[in-house]
Short mmCIF file of C-alpha atoms in Angstrom, two decimals:
data_model
loop_
_atom_site.label_atom_id
_atom_site.label_comp_id
_atom_site.label_asym_id
_atom_site.label_seq_id
_atom_site.Cartn_x
_atom_site.Cartn_y
_atom_site.Cartn_z
CA LYS A 1 0.00 0.00 0.00
CA GLN A 2 1.40 3.36 -1.02
CA GLU A 3 2.39 5.68 1.81
CA VAL A 4 3.44 9.29 1.33
CA THR A 5 5.46 11.12 3.97
CA GLN A 6 6.39 14.78 4.08
CA ILE A 7 9.20 16.21 6.15
CA PRO A 8 9.32 18.57 7.93
CA ALA A 9 5.75 18.86 9.22
CA ALA A 10 6.27 22.58 9.80
CA LEU A 11 8.85 25.12 8.76
CA SER A 12 9.38 28.78 9.66
CA VAL A 13 11.76 30.93 7.64
CA PRO A 14 12.47 34.64 7.19
CA GLU A 15 11.47 36.33 3.98
CA GLY A 16 13.92 35.92 1.12
CA GLU A 17 15.23 32.52 2.15
CA ASN A 18 15.41 29.63 -0.30
CA LEU A 19 13.89 26.45 1.03
CA VAL A 20 13.28 22.80 0.24
CA LEU A 21 10.27 20.70 1.13
CA ASN A 22 10.63 16.93 1.05
CA CYS A 23 8.24 14.18 0.00
CA SER A 24 8.89 10.45 0.05
CA PHE A 25 6.75 7.54 -1.13
CA THR A 26 7.06 3.85 -0.46
CA ASP A 27 6.08 2.39 -3.84
CA SER A 28 8.19 3.70 -6.71
CA ALA A 29 5.73 2.44 -9.32
CA ILE A 30 4.02 5.78 -9.74
CA TYR A 31 2.54 7.41 -12.82
CA ASN A 32 3.06 10.99 -11.70
CA LEU A 33 3.40 13.24 -8.68
CA GLN A 34 1.56 16.48 -8.00
CA TRP A 35 2.39 19.29 -5.57
CA PHE A 36 -0.44 21.37 -4.13
CA ARG A 37 -0.80 24.41 -1.95
CA GLN A 38 -3.57 24.61 0.67
CA ASP A 39 -4.44 27.79 2.52
CA PRO A 40 -6.20 27.44 5.91
CA GLY A 41 -9.77 26.23 5.49
CA LYS A 42 -9.49 26.40 1.71
CA GLY A 43 -9.23 24.08 -1.25
CA LEU A 44 -6.16 22.70 -2.97
CA THR A 45 -4.34 24.66 -5.64
CA SER A 46 -2.24 22.61 -8.04
CA LEU A 47 1.32 23.91 -8.29
CA LEU A 48 3.24 21.40 -10.37
CA LEU A 49 2.74 17.98 -11.95
CA ILE A 50 5.73 15.76 -12.69
CA GLN A 51 5.29 12.71 -14.88
CA SER A 52 7.24 9.60 -13.85
CA SER A 53 9.47 9.98 -16.90
CA GLN A 54 10.48 13.51 -15.91
CA ARG A 55 13.15 14.65 -13.49
CA GLU A 56 11.86 18.12 -12.71
CA GLN A 57 9.31 20.80 -13.42
CA THR A 58 9.55 24.54 -12.91
CA SER A 59 6.96 27.26 -12.46
CA GLY A 60 8.16 30.71 -11.52
CA ARG A 61 9.98 30.50 -8.17
CA LEU A 62 9.01 26.87 -7.74
CA ASN A 63 11.01 23.87 -8.87
CA ALA A 64 9.96 20.30 -8.20
CA SER A 65 12.24 17.33 -8.72
CA LEU A 66 11.47 13.64 -8.84
CA ASP A 67 13.71 10.65 -8.17
CA LYS A 68 11.32 7.79 -8.75
CA SER A 69 13.82 5.03 -8.04
CA SER A 70 14.52 6.33 -4.54
CA GLY A 71 10.91 7.32 -3.93
CA ARG A 72 11.59 11.01 -3.36
CA SER A 73 10.50 14.40 -4.56
CA THR A 74 11.50 17.86 -3.46
CA LEU A 75 9.82 21.21 -3.88
CA TYR A 76 12.27 24.09 -3.99
CA ILE A 77 10.95 27.58 -3.30
CA ALA A 78 13.28 30.42 -4.19
CA ALA A 79 13.30 33.80 -2.48
CA SER A 80 10.39 33.00 -0.19
CA GLN A 81 7.72 35.64 0.49
CA PRO A 82 5.09 36.00 3.25
CA GLY A 83 2.46 35.15 0.65
CA ASP A 84 4.03 31.71 0.31
CA SER A 85 2.80 30.86 3.81
CA ALA A 86 0.51 27.84 3.43
CA THR A 87 0.49 24.06 3.70
CA TYR A 88 2.19 22.28 0.82
CA LEU A 89 0.90 18.84 -0.08
CA CYS A 90 2.54 16.15 -2.14
CA ALA A 91 0.41 13.49 -3.85
CA VAL A 92 1.29 10.51 -6.01
CA ARG A 93 -0.77 8.59 -8.52
CA GLY A 94 -0.11 4.90 -9.00
CA GLN A 95 0.34 3.35 -12.40
CA ALA A 96 -2.83 1.32 -12.23
CA GLY A 97 -5.31 3.75 -10.77
CA THR A 98 -6.60 7.28 -10.85
CA ALA A 99 -6.53 8.10 -7.14
CA LEU A 100 -4.10 10.60 -5.69
CA ILE A 101 -2.45 9.44 -2.45
CA PHE A 102 -1.55 12.41 -0.30
CA GLY A 103 1.03 13.20 2.30
CA LYS A 104 0.06 15.12 5.40
CA GLY A 105 1.79 18.24 4.21
CA THR A 106 4.40 20.74 5.32
CA THR A 107 3.08 23.93 6.87
CA LEU A 108 5.28 26.83 5.83
CA SER A 109 5.40 30.18 7.59
CA VAL A 110 7.42 32.99 6.01
CA SER A 111 7.94 36.02 8.21
CA SER A 112 8.57 39.52 6.91
CA GLU B 1 -9.70 30.64 -15.81
CA PRO B 2 -12.08 27.68 -15.51
CA GLU B 3 -12.48 26.29 -12.02
CA VAL B 4 -14.29 23.59 -10.09
CA THR B 5 -17.14 24.92 -7.96
CA GLN B 6 -18.86 23.28 -5.01
CA THR B 7 -22.06 23.92 -3.09
CA PRO B 8 -22.80 24.42 -0.30
CA SER B 9 -19.62 25.75 1.26
CA HIS B 10 -20.80 24.62 4.70
CA GLN B 11 -23.45 22.12 5.77
CA VAL B 12 -24.57 21.11 9.23
CA THR B 13 -26.73 18.02 9.57
CA GLN B 14 -28.02 15.65 12.20
CA MET B 15 -26.66 12.14 12.49
CA GLY B 16 -28.67 9.73 10.36
CA GLN B 17 -29.76 12.36 7.85
CA GLU B 18 -29.01 12.22 4.14
CA VAL B 19 -26.82 14.89 2.57
CA ILE B 20 -26.03 15.68 -1.04
CA LEU B 21 -22.89 17.58 -1.89
CA ARG B 22 -22.77 19.23 -5.29
CA CYS B 23 -19.95 19.97 -7.65
CA VAL B 24 -19.62 21.54 -11.07
CA PRO B 25 -16.41 20.23 -12.67
CA ILE B 26 -14.41 22.14 -15.23
CA SER B 27 -16.20 22.14 -18.54
CA ASN B 28 -15.02 19.45 -20.96
CA HIS B 29 -13.25 17.46 -18.24
CA LEU B 30 -14.07 13.79 -18.39
CA TYR B 31 -12.86 12.46 -15.03
CA PHE B 32 -14.38 13.39 -11.71
CA TYR B 33 -13.31 12.66 -8.15
CA TRP B 34 -14.34 13.06 -4.55
CA TYR B 35 -11.84 13.34 -1.70
CA ARG B 36 -12.28 14.17 1.94
CA GLN B 37 -10.09 15.66 4.64
CA ILE B 38 -10.92 15.10 8.28
CA LEU B 39 -9.63 17.99 10.39
CA GLY B 40 -5.91 17.65 10.96
CA GLN B 41 -5.57 14.57 8.77
CA LYS B 42 -4.50 13.73 5.25
CA VAL B 43 -6.62 14.27 2.18
CA GLU B 44 -8.16 10.86 1.39
CA PHE B 45 -9.45 9.56 -1.94
CA LEU B 46 -13.07 8.42 -2.01
CA VAL B 47 -14.07 7.72 -5.60
CA SER B 48 -13.37 8.46 -9.24
CA PHE B 49 -15.99 8.57 -11.98
CA TYR B 50 -15.70 8.32 -15.74
CA ASN B 51 -18.15 7.69 -18.54
CA ASN B 52 -21.08 7.59 -16.13
CA GLU B 53 -19.67 4.92 -13.90
CA ILE B 54 -17.34 4.50 -10.95
CA SER B 55 -13.83 3.70 -12.15
CA GLU B 56 -12.18 3.38 -8.76
CA LYS B 57 -13.21 3.64 -5.11
CA SER B 58 -11.51 3.41 -1.76
CA GLU B 59 -12.41 1.38 1.32
CA ILE B 60 -14.01 4.51 2.76
CA PHE B 61 -16.57 4.61 -0.05
CA ASP B 62 -18.99 2.04 1.33
CA ASP B 63 -22.70 1.50 0.69
CA GLN B 64 -23.56 4.72 2.52
CA PHE B 65 -21.98 6.72 -0.28
CA SER B 66 -23.08 7.16 -3.87
CA VAL B 67 -22.16 9.43 -6.75
CA GLU B 68 -24.13 10.63 -9.70
CA ARG B 69 -23.83 12.87 -12.70
CA PRO B 70 -27.48 13.86 -13.04
CA ASP B 71 -26.93 16.16 -16.00
CA GLY B 72 -24.15 17.45 -18.21
CA SER B 73 -22.66 19.76 -15.63
CA ASN B 74 -23.23 18.56 -12.06
CA PHE B 75 -21.50 15.80 -10.13
CA THR B 76 -22.93 14.85 -6.74
CA LEU B 77 -21.89 12.88 -3.68
CA LYS B 78 -24.69 11.50 -1.52
CA ILE B 79 -24.23 10.21 1.99
CA ARG B 80 -27.37 8.26 2.88
CA SER B 81 -27.22 8.16 6.65
CA THR B 82 -24.56 10.43 8.05
CA LYS B 83 -22.40 9.45 11.00
CA LEU B 84 -20.39 11.65 13.33
CA GLU B 85 -17.19 10.43 11.70
CA ASP B 86 -18.37 11.73 8.31
CA SER B 87 -17.61 15.25 9.52
CA ALA B 88 -14.90 16.49 7.18
CA MET B 89 -14.10 18.80 4.30
CA TYR B 90 -15.20 17.17 1.06
CA PHE B 91 -13.38 18.12 -2.11
CA CYS B 92 -14.48 17.56 -5.66
CA ALA B 93 -11.87 17.41 -8.43
CA SER B 94 -11.82 16.98 -12.18
CA SER B 95 -9.25 16.22 -14.83
CA GLY B 96 -8.69 14.94 -18.34
CA ARG B 97 -10.05 16.83 -21.27
CA LEU B 98 -8.96 14.02 -23.51
CA ALA B 99 -10.34 10.51 -23.50
CA GLY B 100 -7.65 8.22 -22.12
CA GLY B 101 -6.16 11.03 -20.07
CA PRO B 102 -7.26 10.35 -16.49
CA ARG B 103 -3.81 11.02 -15.17
CA GLU B 104 -3.53 14.65 -16.02
CA THR B 105 -3.50 17.35 -13.40
CA GLN B 106 -6.45 17.12 -11.05
CA TYR B 107 -8.08 20.46 -10.28
CA PHE B 108 -9.79 20.78 -6.93
CA GLY B 109 -12.80 22.77 -5.84
CA PRO B 110 -12.91 24.90 -2.66
CA GLY B 111 -14.60 22.15 -0.66
CA THR B 112 -17.75 21.65 1.39
CA ARG B 113 -17.30 21.57 5.12
CA LEU B 114 -19.72 18.99 6.52
CA LEU B 115 -20.48 18.89 10.22
CA VAL B 116 -22.54 15.99 11.56
CA LEU B 117 -24.07 16.55 14.98
#
């Protein structure tokens, strides 16, 4: 059964810092991996999707990498801003199904 | 930009009552999903729906749950007899503008917060 773990659970950084959020999954037979942002009490906003054949995806200040063989993904946020404060969720989709399996998330706080 | 919408945003119900949560997926998407998030816990998959039938469901999605696409735009989740443990945020999602593309980006709605008393 696929398990997704995100470390750290919470992170506080000063504005302007570059940071890395980690995601690991137990079954490397994934189809793709998706990173989301969730603001308190709100829905999920898709940030990046990485297909299993890809190594990384970039969108603005965000860069996500995938190492399928080791079961790891990282989300790199450059030059963090207070508006980046949110919970970041990692989710993987298995090769056989359509369901996304989520991690519990990393709650990021960026202070000005 | 097209988005998934959900109604109501909040619903309070008594234990044992039936509730229907409504979603309007992104136009032209072919795959629809329901997830839930109990407070403080992970987002959990409930069910996926394609071509007017369930394509995958989790252990959570038991006989108390059902889904329907009653018309060309709405996608609903019905809980027949709510229990206290059904209290959660329920998210609808959609994906796949192309047939055979269920594994594209899933776009989530804002959620319905369900409270069962």
